[in-house]
Amino acid sequence: MQSRRVETATLAGGCFWCTEAVFDELEGVLEVLPGYAGGHVPSPTYEQVCTGTTGHAEAVQITFDPDRISYRELLEVFFSVHDPTTPNRQGPDVGHQYRSAIFTHTPEQDQVAREVIAELERQRVWPDPIVTEVVPFTNFYPAEEYHRDYYRRHPDQAYCAAVIAPKLEKFRKRHAARLKGAVAGP
Ligand code: MHO
């Protein structure tokens, strides 16, 4: 029988062209929307968010089926595709809008996020401390239409080819068993 349970995750791990491309490929993920989360300016534009002064982070809002992929699994992927130790920076992208953040929708999500971070700290996956913010979800504004499916629509654009393509390759290898099509449906 088809499951009807649906859960939402809001994650910021740098440029949303990249995070959208990654999460879109995961089995159990129903929808991924790029947008702006956790700021104080209503309905911001990309240009406003780019100034780094609106409080928003570039983020993805993920709708998923928790019977097919758990929140913990989503977070494991999240931490494998970005560097959570660089404050207000992700690779070449610098600014408050590129901070690493988890906007939790429930106390359970908050607890899982803190557990996953504590485990990663214990394993010393990175030499530097994890600076990912874990904060209650406040707001999310979907980005302008032209940002949707950006990587898939513009794979040859310079940033996509140089930054996103290699990350996506690494992600696909590492999480091959979790990709759409790799898992038998319920
Ligand atoms: N530095 C990149 C980031 C794009 S991303 C949507 C650019 O400006 O093309 O933040």
Short mmCIF file of N, CA and C and ligand atoms in Angstrom, two decimals:
data_model
loop_
_atom_site.label_atom_id
_atom_site.label_comp_id
_atom_site.label_asym_id
_atom_site.label_seq_id
_atom_site.Cartn_x
_atom_site.Cartn_y
_atom_site.Cartn_z
N MET A 1 0.83 -1.19 0.00
CA MET A 1 0.00 0.00 0.00
C MET A 1 0.87 1.25 0.00
N GLN A 2 0.41 2.26 -0.70
CA GLN A 2 1.17 3.50 -0.79
C GLN A 2 1.14 4.22 0.57
N SER A 3 2.28 4.69 1.00
CA SER A 3 2.32 5.42 2.26
C SER A 3 1.80 6.83 2.05
N ARG A 4 1.15 7.39 3.06
CA ARG A 4 0.63 8.77 2.93
C ARG A 4 1.37 9.73 3.84
N ARG A 5 2.31 9.20 4.62
CA ARG A 5 2.98 10.10 5.55
C ARG A 5 3.95 10.98 4.78
N VAL A 6 3.96 12.24 5.09
CA VAL A 6 4.86 13.16 4.42
C VAL A 6 5.48 14.07 5.47
N GLU A 7 6.77 14.31 5.38
CA GLU A 7 7.45 15.17 6.34
C GLU A 7 8.25 16.23 5.57
N THR A 8 8.55 17.33 6.23
CA THR A 8 9.29 18.42 5.59
C THR A 8 10.62 18.64 6.32
N ALA A 9 11.67 18.85 5.53
CA ALA A 9 12.97 19.21 6.10
C ALA A 9 13.43 20.49 5.42
N THR A 10 14.03 21.39 6.18
CA THR A 10 14.57 22.62 5.59
C THR A 10 16.04 22.71 5.97
N LEU A 11 16.89 22.65 4.95
CA LEU A 11 18.33 22.56 5.17
C LEU A 11 19.09 23.59 4.35
N ALA A 12 20.09 24.20 4.96
CA ALA A 12 20.94 25.16 4.25
C ALA A 12 22.38 24.66 4.28
N GLY A 13 22.94 24.42 3.10
CA GLY A 13 24.32 23.93 3.02
C GLY A 13 25.04 24.58 1.87
N GLY A 14 24.92 25.91 1.80
CA GLY A 14 25.55 26.62 0.68
C GLY A 14 24.60 26.76 -0.49
N CYS A 15 25.18 27.11 -1.63
CA CYS A 15 24.41 27.40 -2.85
C CYS A 15 23.30 26.37 -3.10
N PHE A 16 22.07 26.86 -3.25
CA PHE A 16 20.94 25.92 -3.36
C PHE A 16 20.84 25.23 -4.71
N TRP A 17 21.57 25.69 -5.69
CA TRP A 17 21.59 24.94 -6.96
C TRP A 17 22.16 23.54 -6.69
N CYS A 18 23.16 23.51 -5.81
CA CYS A 18 23.84 22.25 -5.51
C CYS A 18 22.99 21.35 -4.63
N THR A 19 22.49 21.90 -3.53
CA THR A 19 21.73 21.05 -2.60
C THR A 19 20.44 20.54 -3.26
N GLU A 20 19.83 21.38 -4.11
CA GLU A 20 18.64 20.90 -4.81
C GLU A 20 18.98 19.69 -5.69
N ALA A 21 20.08 19.81 -6.45
CA ALA A 21 20.46 18.74 -7.38
C ALA A 21 20.70 17.43 -6.63
N VAL A 22 21.32 17.51 -5.46
CA VAL A 22 21.63 16.33 -4.67
C VAL A 22 20.35 15.67 -4.13
N PHE A 23 19.56 16.43 -3.39
CA PHE A 23 18.41 15.83 -2.70
C PHE A 23 17.35 15.33 -3.67
N ASP A 24 17.27 15.96 -4.83
CA ASP A 24 16.34 15.54 -5.87
C ASP A 24 16.54 14.08 -6.28
N GLU A 25 17.75 13.57 -6.13
CA GLU A 25 18.06 12.23 -6.64
C GLU A 25 17.80 11.13 -5.62
N LEU A 26 17.41 11.51 -4.39
CA LEU A 26 17.27 10.50 -3.34
C LEU A 26 15.91 9.83 -3.35
N GLU A 27 15.94 8.52 -3.25
CA GLU A 27 14.72 7.75 -3.11
C GLU A 27 13.96 8.20 -1.86
N GLY A 28 12.66 8.40 -1.99
CA GLY A 28 11.86 8.82 -0.84
C GLY A 28 11.67 10.32 -0.77
N VAL A 29 12.46 11.06 -1.56
CA VAL A 29 12.29 12.52 -1.61
C VAL A 29 11.23 12.83 -2.66
N LEU A 30 10.18 13.53 -2.24
CA LEU A 30 9.05 13.77 -3.14
C LEU A 30 9.17 15.10 -3.87
N GLU A 31 9.72 16.11 -3.18
CA GLU A 31 9.87 17.41 -3.82
C GLU A 31 11.00 18.19 -3.16
N VAL A 32 11.74 18.94 -3.95
CA VAL A 32 12.79 19.81 -3.40
C VAL A 32 12.59 21.20 -3.99
N LEU A 33 12.46 22.17 -3.10
CA LEU A 33 12.31 23.55 -3.56
C LEU A 33 13.48 24.38 -3.07
N PRO A 34 14.18 25.07 -3.97
CA PRO A 34 15.21 25.99 -3.51
C PRO A 34 14.56 27.29 -3.01
N GLY A 35 15.15 27.90 -2.00
CA GLY A 35 14.55 29.14 -1.50
C GLY A 35 15.39 29.77 -0.40
N TYR A 36 14.75 30.65 0.34
CA TYR A 36 15.43 31.46 1.34
C TYR A 36 14.79 31.21 2.70
N ALA A 37 15.61 30.84 3.68
CA ALA A 37 15.06 30.46 4.98
C ALA A 37 15.70 31.23 6.11
N GLY A 38 14.90 31.47 7.14
CA GLY A 38 15.44 31.97 8.40
C GLY A 38 15.83 33.44 8.42
N GLY A 39 15.25 34.23 7.53
CA GLY A 39 15.62 35.65 7.51
C GLY A 39 14.54 36.54 8.09
N HIS A 40 14.75 37.84 7.94
CA HIS A 40 13.78 38.79 8.53
C HIS A 40 13.16 39.71 7.49
N VAL A 41 13.45 39.49 6.21
CA VAL A 41 12.85 40.31 5.16
C VAL A 41 11.80 39.45 4.44
N PRO A 42 10.53 39.88 4.41
CA PRO A 42 9.51 39.06 3.76
C PRO A 42 9.72 38.98 2.24
N SER A 43 9.48 37.83 1.67
CA SER A 43 9.57 37.60 0.22
C SER A 43 10.81 38.24 -0.42
N PRO A 44 11.98 37.88 0.03
CA PRO A 44 13.18 38.54 -0.51
C PRO A 44 13.45 38.10 -1.95
N THR A 45 14.17 38.94 -2.68
CA THR A 45 14.64 38.55 -4.01
C THR A 45 16.02 37.93 -3.87
N TYR A 46 16.45 37.23 -4.92
CA TYR A 46 17.79 36.65 -4.92
C TYR A 46 18.84 37.73 -4.70
N GLU A 47 18.66 38.87 -5.37
CA GLU A 47 19.63 39.96 -5.26
C GLU A 47 19.72 40.46 -3.82
N GLN A 48 18.58 40.56 -3.14
CA GLN A 48 18.59 40.99 -1.74
C GLN A 48 19.33 39.98 -0.87
N VAL A 49 19.03 38.69 -1.09
CA VAL A 49 19.66 37.65 -0.28
C VAL A 49 21.16 37.63 -0.54
N CYS A 50 21.56 37.89 -1.77
CA CYS A 50 22.99 37.91 -2.13
C CYS A 50 23.80 38.95 -1.36
N THR A 51 23.13 39.98 -0.84
CA THR A 51 23.86 40.98 -0.07
C THR A 51 24.30 40.43 1.29
N GLY A 52 23.67 39.32 1.70
CA GLY A 52 24.02 38.71 2.98
C GLY A 52 23.45 39.44 4.18
N THR A 53 22.53 40.38 3.94
CA THR A 53 22.03 41.21 5.05
C THR A 53 20.56 40.94 5.39
N THR A 54 19.92 40.02 4.70
CA THR A 54 18.48 39.78 4.94
C THR A 54 18.26 38.73 6.02
N GLY A 55 19.33 38.10 6.46
CA GLY A 55 19.21 37.04 7.47
C GLY A 55 18.90 35.68 6.87
N HIS A 56 18.53 35.65 5.58
CA HIS A 56 18.17 34.37 4.98
C HIS A 56 19.40 33.56 4.62
N ALA A 57 19.20 32.24 4.64
CA ALA A 57 20.21 31.34 4.10
C ALA A 57 19.64 30.73 2.83
N GLU A 58 20.47 30.53 1.83
CA GLU A 58 20.03 29.74 0.67
C GLU A 58 19.76 28.34 1.20
N ALA A 59 18.57 27.83 0.92
CA ALA A 59 18.16 26.57 1.55
C ALA A 59 17.33 25.74 0.58
N VAL A 60 17.11 24.51 0.96
CA VAL A 60 16.14 23.69 0.22
C VAL A 60 15.07 23.21 1.17
N GLN A 61 13.85 23.25 0.69
CA GLN A 61 12.73 22.69 1.45
C GLN A 61 12.40 21.35 0.81
N ILE A 62 12.60 20.29 1.61
CA ILE A 62 12.48 18.93 1.09
C ILE A 62 11.21 18.30 1.64
N THR A 63 10.36 17.80 0.76
CA THR A 63 9.20 17.02 1.18
C THR A 63 9.58 15.57 0.96
N PHE A 64 9.45 14.77 2.01
CA PHE A 64 9.88 13.38 1.88
C PHE A 64 8.93 12.42 2.57
N ASP A 65 9.07 11.15 2.19
CA ASP A 65 8.26 10.08 2.77
C ASP A 65 9.12 9.39 3.83
N PRO A 66 8.82 9.63 5.11
CA PRO A 66 9.70 9.10 6.16
C PRO A 66 9.71 7.58 6.24
N ASP A 67 8.79 6.92 5.54
CA ASP A 67 8.84 5.46 5.49
C ASP A 67 9.88 4.98 4.48
N ARG A 68 10.30 5.88 3.58
CA ARG A 68 11.29 5.48 2.56
C ARG A 68 12.66 6.09 2.81
N ILE A 69 12.69 7.24 3.44
CA ILE A 69 13.98 7.82 3.85
C ILE A 69 13.75 8.58 5.15
N SER A 70 14.62 8.35 6.11
CA SER A 70 14.39 9.00 7.41
C SER A 70 15.06 10.38 7.44
N TYR A 71 14.64 11.17 8.40
CA TYR A 71 15.25 12.49 8.58
C TYR A 71 16.74 12.34 8.87
N ARG A 72 17.08 11.32 9.65
CA ARG A 72 18.49 11.06 9.96
C ARG A 72 19.29 10.76 8.68
N GLU A 73 18.70 9.97 7.81
CA GLU A 73 19.40 9.66 6.55
C GLU A 73 19.58 10.92 5.70
N LEU A 74 18.55 11.76 5.68
CA LEU A 74 18.68 13.02 4.93
C LEU A 74 19.84 13.85 5.49
N LEU A 75 19.93 13.86 6.83
CA LEU A 75 21.01 14.66 7.44
C LEU A 75 22.38 14.04 7.16
N GLU A 76 22.43 12.70 7.10
CA GLU A 76 23.72 12.07 6.78
C GLU A 76 24.18 12.48 5.38
N VAL A 77 23.22 12.53 4.45
CA VAL A 77 23.57 12.99 3.10
C VAL A 77 23.97 14.47 3.15
N PHE A 78 23.19 15.26 3.86
CA PHE A 78 23.46 16.70 3.99
C PHE A 78 24.91 16.94 4.45
N PHE A 79 25.34 16.21 5.48
CA PHE A 79 26.69 16.43 6.00
C PHE A 79 27.78 15.84 5.10
N SER A 80 27.37 14.99 4.15
CA SER A 80 28.39 14.44 3.26
C SER A 80 28.57 15.29 2.01
N VAL A 81 27.70 16.28 1.79
CA VAL A 81 27.82 17.08 0.57
C VAL A 81 28.17 18.54 0.83
N HIS A 82 28.42 18.88 2.10
CA HIS A 82 28.90 20.25 2.34
C HIS A 82 29.86 20.24 3.53
N ASP A 83 30.56 21.34 3.69
CA ASP A 83 31.52 21.45 4.79
C ASP A 83 30.85 22.25 5.92
N PRO A 84 30.50 21.58 7.03
CA PRO A 84 29.78 22.27 8.10
C PRO A 84 30.70 23.01 9.07
N THR A 85 31.97 23.15 8.71
CA THR A 85 32.92 23.76 9.65
C THR A 85 33.35 25.17 9.22
N THR A 86 32.80 25.67 8.13
CA THR A 86 33.24 26.99 7.66
C THR A 86 32.14 28.03 7.90
N PRO A 87 32.33 28.90 8.90
CA PRO A 87 31.27 29.87 9.23
C PRO A 87 30.99 30.80 8.04
N ASN A 88 29.71 30.94 7.71
CA ASN A 88 29.29 31.86 6.64
C ASN A 88 30.05 31.67 5.34
N ARG A 89 30.35 30.43 5.05
CA ARG A 89 31.08 30.16 3.82
C ARG A 89 30.86 28.72 3.39
N GLN A 90 30.77 28.52 2.08
CA GLN A 90 30.72 27.17 1.54
C GLN A 90 31.57 27.17 0.28
N GLY A 91 32.76 26.57 0.39
CA GLY A 91 33.66 26.56 -0.75
C GLY A 91 33.93 27.97 -1.24
N PRO A 92 33.65 28.22 -2.52
CA PRO A 92 33.97 29.54 -3.08
C PRO A 92 32.96 30.61 -2.66
N ASP A 93 31.85 30.21 -2.05
CA ASP A 93 30.78 31.16 -1.76
C ASP A 93 30.88 31.65 -0.32
N VAL A 94 30.98 32.97 -0.18
CA VAL A 94 31.18 33.56 1.14
C VAL A 94 30.04 34.53 1.45
N GLY A 95 29.51 34.47 2.67
CA GLY A 95 28.44 35.38 3.07
C GLY A 95 27.50 34.66 4.03
N HIS A 96 26.77 35.45 4.81
CA HIS A 96 25.85 34.89 5.81
C HIS A 96 24.82 33.95 5.16
N GLN A 97 24.48 34.25 3.89
CA GLN A 97 23.46 33.43 3.18
C GLN A 97 23.98 32.03 2.84
N TYR A 98 25.30 31.82 3.01
CA TYR A 98 25.88 30.50 2.71
C TYR A 98 26.21 29.71 3.97
N ARG A 99 25.66 30.16 5.13
CA ARG A 99 25.94 29.43 6.37
C ARG A 99 25.31 28.04 6.33
N SER A 100 25.82 27.19 7.18
CA SER A 100 25.28 25.84 7.31
C SER A 100 24.21 25.87 8.39
N ALA A 101 22.99 25.44 8.05
CA ALA A 101 21.91 25.53 9.03
C ALA A 101 20.87 24.45 8.82
N ILE A 102 20.30 24.01 9.94
CA ILE A 102 19.19 23.06 9.91
C ILE A 102 18.02 23.74 10.59
N PHE A 103 16.95 23.96 9.83
CA PHE A 103 15.76 24.62 10.38
C PHE A 103 14.77 23.52 10.75
N THR A 104 14.64 23.27 12.04
CA THR A 104 13.87 22.09 12.46
C THR A 104 12.38 22.40 12.55
N HIS A 105 11.57 21.43 12.13
CA HIS A 105 10.12 21.61 12.12
C HIS A 105 9.44 20.99 13.33
N THR A 106 10.14 20.11 14.03
CA THR A 106 9.54 19.45 15.21
C THR A 106 10.65 19.23 16.25
N PRO A 107 10.24 19.01 17.51
CA PRO A 107 11.24 18.70 18.54
C PRO A 107 12.03 17.43 18.19
N GLU A 108 11.37 16.48 17.50
CA GLU A 108 12.06 15.24 17.11
C GLU A 108 13.18 15.57 16.11
N GLN A 109 12.89 16.42 15.14
CA GLN A 109 13.93 16.79 14.17
C GLN A 109 15.10 17.47 14.88
N ASP A 110 14.76 18.32 15.85
CA ASP A 110 15.80 19.03 16.61
C ASP A 110 16.71 18.01 17.30
N GLN A 111 16.08 17.01 17.91
CA GLN A 111 16.86 16.01 18.65
C GLN A 111 17.74 15.19 17.71
N VAL A 112 17.18 14.77 16.57
CA VAL A 112 17.96 13.98 15.62
C VAL A 112 19.13 14.81 15.09
N ALA A 113 18.88 16.08 14.79
CA ALA A 113 19.95 16.94 14.25
C ALA A 113 21.09 17.04 15.26
N ARG A 114 20.74 17.24 16.53
CA ARG A 114 21.79 17.37 17.54
C ARG A 114 22.54 16.06 17.74
N GLU A 115 21.81 14.94 17.65
CA GLU A 115 22.48 13.63 17.78
C GLU A 115 23.45 13.40 16.63
N VAL A 116 23.00 13.70 15.40
CA VAL A 116 23.86 13.46 14.23
C VAL A 116 25.13 14.32 14.34
N ILE A 117 24.96 15.57 14.74
CA ILE A 117 26.12 16.45 14.88
C ILE A 117 27.08 15.93 15.96
N ALA A 118 26.51 15.49 17.07
CA ALA A 118 27.35 14.96 18.15
C ALA A 118 28.12 13.72 17.68
N GLU A 119 27.45 12.85 16.90
CA GLU A 119 28.15 11.67 16.38
C GLU A 119 29.28 12.06 15.46
N LEU A 120 29.03 13.02 14.58
CA LEU A 120 30.07 13.45 13.64
C LEU A 120 31.25 14.09 14.38
N GLU A 121 30.94 14.83 15.43
CA GLU A 121 32.00 15.45 16.24
C GLU A 121 32.84 14.36 16.91
N ARG A 122 32.15 13.33 17.43
CA ARG A 122 32.87 12.23 18.08
C ARG A 122 33.78 11.52 17.10
N GLN A 123 33.28 11.36 15.87
CA GLN A 123 34.08 10.65 14.85
C GLN A 123 35.21 11.52 14.29
N ARG A 124 35.21 12.80 14.63
CA ARG A 124 36.21 13.74 14.14
C ARG A 124 36.33 13.68 12.62
N VAL A 125 35.18 13.77 11.98
CA VAL A 125 35.16 13.72 10.52
C VAL A 125 35.91 14.92 9.93
N TRP A 126 35.80 16.07 10.59
CA TRP A 126 36.53 17.26 10.15
C TRP A 126 37.45 17.70 11.29
N PRO A 127 38.60 18.27 10.95
CA PRO A 127 39.50 18.73 12.01
C PRO A 127 38.93 19.91 12.79
N ASP A 128 38.08 20.71 12.15
CA ASP A 128 37.53 21.89 12.82
C ASP A 128 36.13 21.58 13.38
N PRO A 129 35.70 22.37 14.36
CA PRO A 129 34.37 22.12 14.94
C PRO A 129 33.23 22.39 13.95
N ILE A 130 32.15 21.68 14.13
CA ILE A 130 30.96 21.87 13.29
C ILE A 130 30.24 23.15 13.75
N VAL A 131 29.95 24.03 12.78
CA VAL A 131 29.31 25.31 13.14
C VAL A 131 27.85 25.38 12.66
N THR A 132 27.34 24.25 12.18
CA THR A 132 25.96 24.21 11.68
C THR A 132 24.98 24.70 12.75
N GLU A 133 24.14 25.66 12.36
CA GLU A 133 23.10 26.14 13.29
C GLU A 133 21.95 25.14 13.29
N VAL A 134 21.45 24.82 14.47
CA VAL A 134 20.21 24.04 14.55
C VAL A 134 19.20 24.97 15.20
N VAL A 135 18.24 25.44 14.42
CA VAL A 135 17.29 26.44 14.93
C VAL A 135 15.88 26.06 14.49
N PRO A 136 14.89 26.45 15.31
CA PRO A 136 13.52 26.15 14.91
C PRO A 136 13.17 26.86 13.60
N PHE A 137 12.46 26.17 12.74
CA PHE A 137 12.02 26.75 11.47
C PHE A 137 11.17 27.98 11.72
N THR A 138 11.46 29.06 11.00
CA THR A 138 10.61 30.26 11.11
C THR A 138 9.96 30.59 9.77
N ASN A 139 10.76 30.61 8.70
CA ASN A 139 10.16 30.96 7.41
C ASN A 139 10.98 30.39 6.26
N PHE A 140 10.28 30.19 5.14
CA PHE A 140 10.93 29.75 3.91
C PHE A 140 10.19 30.38 2.74
N TYR A 141 10.93 31.08 1.88
CA TYR A 141 10.34 31.67 0.68
C TYR A 141 10.94 30.98 -0.54
N PRO A 142 10.12 30.31 -1.36
CA PRO A 142 10.68 29.69 -2.56
C PRO A 142 11.40 30.72 -3.41
N ALA A 143 12.50 30.28 -4.01
CA ALA A 143 13.28 31.19 -4.86
C ALA A 143 12.55 31.43 -6.18
N GLU A 144 13.03 32.42 -6.91
CA GLU A 144 12.48 32.74 -8.21
C GLU A 144 12.49 31.49 -9.10
N GLU A 145 11.54 31.45 -10.01
CA GLU A 145 11.36 30.27 -10.88
C GLU A 145 12.67 29.87 -11.56
N TYR A 146 13.47 30.84 -11.98
CA TYR A 146 14.66 30.48 -12.78
C TYR A 146 15.71 29.73 -11.96
N HIS A 147 15.56 29.68 -10.64
CA HIS A 147 16.51 28.90 -9.81
C HIS A 147 16.11 27.43 -9.72
N ARG A 148 14.89 27.11 -10.12
CA ARG A 148 14.43 25.71 -9.96
C ARG A 148 15.09 24.81 -10.99
N ASP A 149 15.50 23.64 -10.52
CA ASP A 149 16.17 22.68 -11.42
C ASP A 149 17.34 23.34 -12.13
N TYR A 150 17.97 24.28 -11.47
CA TYR A 150 19.00 25.08 -12.14
C TYR A 150 20.12 24.20 -12.70
N TYR A 151 20.60 23.28 -11.86
CA TYR A 151 21.72 22.45 -12.34
C TYR A 151 21.29 21.61 -13.53
N ARG A 152 20.11 21.02 -13.45
CA ARG A 152 19.68 20.15 -14.55
C ARG A 152 19.47 20.95 -15.84
N ARG A 153 19.04 22.20 -15.69
CA ARG A 153 18.79 23.01 -16.88
C ARG A 153 20.05 23.69 -17.42
N HIS A 154 21.08 23.83 -16.54
CA HIS A 154 22.30 24.55 -16.97
C HIS A 154 23.56 23.80 -16.56
N PRO A 155 23.70 22.53 -16.94
CA PRO A 155 24.87 21.78 -16.48
C PRO A 155 26.20 22.35 -16.99
N ASP A 156 26.15 23.10 -18.08
CA ASP A 156 27.40 23.62 -18.65
C ASP A 156 27.76 25.02 -18.15
N GLN A 157 26.86 25.63 -17.38
CA GLN A 157 27.19 26.94 -16.82
C GLN A 157 28.46 26.78 -15.97
N ALA A 158 29.31 27.81 -15.94
CA ALA A 158 30.65 27.67 -15.34
C ALA A 158 30.61 27.14 -13.90
N TYR A 159 29.77 27.74 -13.06
CA TYR A 159 29.72 27.33 -11.64
C TYR A 159 29.20 25.90 -11.53
N CYS A 160 28.18 25.58 -12.32
CA CYS A 160 27.61 24.23 -12.28
C CYS A 160 28.67 23.20 -12.65
N ALA A 161 29.40 23.47 -13.72
CA ALA A 161 30.38 22.50 -14.20
C ALA A 161 31.56 22.38 -13.23
N ALA A 162 32.00 23.52 -12.67
CA ALA A 162 33.21 23.50 -11.84
C ALA A 162 32.93 23.05 -10.42
N VAL A 163 31.81 23.47 -9.85
CA VAL A 163 31.56 23.23 -8.43
C VAL A 163 30.55 22.10 -8.20
N ILE A 164 29.44 22.14 -8.94
CA ILE A 164 28.35 21.21 -8.63
C ILE A 164 28.60 19.82 -9.21
N ALA A 165 29.05 19.75 -10.46
CA ALA A 165 29.22 18.43 -11.10
C ALA A 165 30.11 17.49 -10.28
N PRO A 166 31.29 17.93 -9.83
CA PRO A 166 32.11 17.01 -9.04
C PRO A 166 31.48 16.60 -7.71
N LYS A 167 30.75 17.53 -7.07
CA LYS A 167 30.07 17.19 -5.81
C LYS A 167 29.00 16.13 -6.04
N LEU A 168 28.27 16.32 -7.13
CA LEU A 168 27.18 15.41 -7.45
C LEU A 168 27.73 14.01 -7.76
N GLU A 169 28.84 13.97 -8.46
CA GLU A 169 29.48 12.69 -8.78
C GLU A 169 29.86 11.95 -7.51
N LYS A 170 30.49 12.69 -6.59
CA LYS A 170 30.92 12.11 -5.32
C LYS A 170 29.71 11.60 -4.54
N PHE A 171 28.69 12.41 -4.51
CA PHE A 171 27.45 12.04 -3.81
C PHE A 171 26.86 10.76 -4.41
N ARG A 172 26.81 10.69 -5.74
CA ARG A 172 26.20 9.52 -6.40
C ARG A 172 26.96 8.24 -6.07
N LYS A 173 28.28 8.35 -6.03
CA LYS A 173 29.09 7.16 -5.71
C LYS A 173 28.85 6.74 -4.27
N ARG A 174 28.91 7.72 -3.39
CA ARG A 174 28.83 7.42 -1.97
C ARG A 174 27.46 6.90 -1.54
N HIS A 175 26.42 7.42 -2.19
CA HIS A 175 25.06 7.07 -1.76
C HIS A 175 24.31 6.30 -2.85
N ALA A 176 25.04 5.53 -3.63
CA ALA A 176 24.44 4.83 -4.78
C ALA A 176 23.18 4.05 -4.39
N ALA A 177 23.22 3.42 -3.21
CA ALA A 177 22.10 2.57 -2.80
C ALA A 177 20.87 3.38 -2.44
N ARG A 178 21.03 4.68 -2.24
CA ARG A 178 19.88 5.49 -1.82
C ARG A 178 19.27 6.29 -2.97
N LEU A 179 19.82 6.13 -4.16
CA LEU A 179 19.33 6.94 -5.28
C LEU A 179 18.00 6.39 -5.80
N LYS A 180 17.22 7.31 -6.40
CA LYS A 180 15.95 6.90 -7.01
C LYS A 180 16.25 5.81 -8.04
N GLY A 181 15.44 4.77 -8.03
CA GLY A 181 15.67 3.71 -9.00
C GLY A 181 16.55 2.60 -8.44
N ALA A 182 17.34 2.91 -7.40
CA ALA A 182 18.23 1.89 -6.84
C ALA A 182 17.53 1.06 -5.78
N VAL A 183 16.42 1.61 -5.26
CA VAL A 183 15.75 0.94 -4.14
C VAL A 183 14.41 0.40 -4.63
N ALA A 184 14.09 -0.83 -4.24
CA ALA A 184 12.79 -1.40 -4.61
C ALA A 184 11.69 -0.64 -3.87
N GLY A 185 10.65 -0.30 -4.55
CA GLY A 185 9.55 0.46 -3.94
C GLY A 185 8.79 -0.37 -2.90
N PRO A 186 7.98 0.30 -2.04
CA PRO A 186 7.27 -0.42 -0.98
C PRO A 186 6.11 -1.25 -1.57
N1 MHO B 1 28.69 32.25 -6.54
C1 MHO B 1 27.69 31.57 -7.31
C2 MHO B 1 26.62 31.05 -6.40
C3 MHO B 1 25.32 30.78 -7.00
S1 MHO B 1 24.30 30.20 -5.82
C4 MHO B 1 22.72 30.17 -6.35
C5 MHO B 1 27.14 32.53 -8.34
O1 MHO B 1 26.91 33.68 -8.00
O2 MHO B 1 27.00 32.12 -9.47
O3 MHO B 1 24.34 31.03 -4.67
#
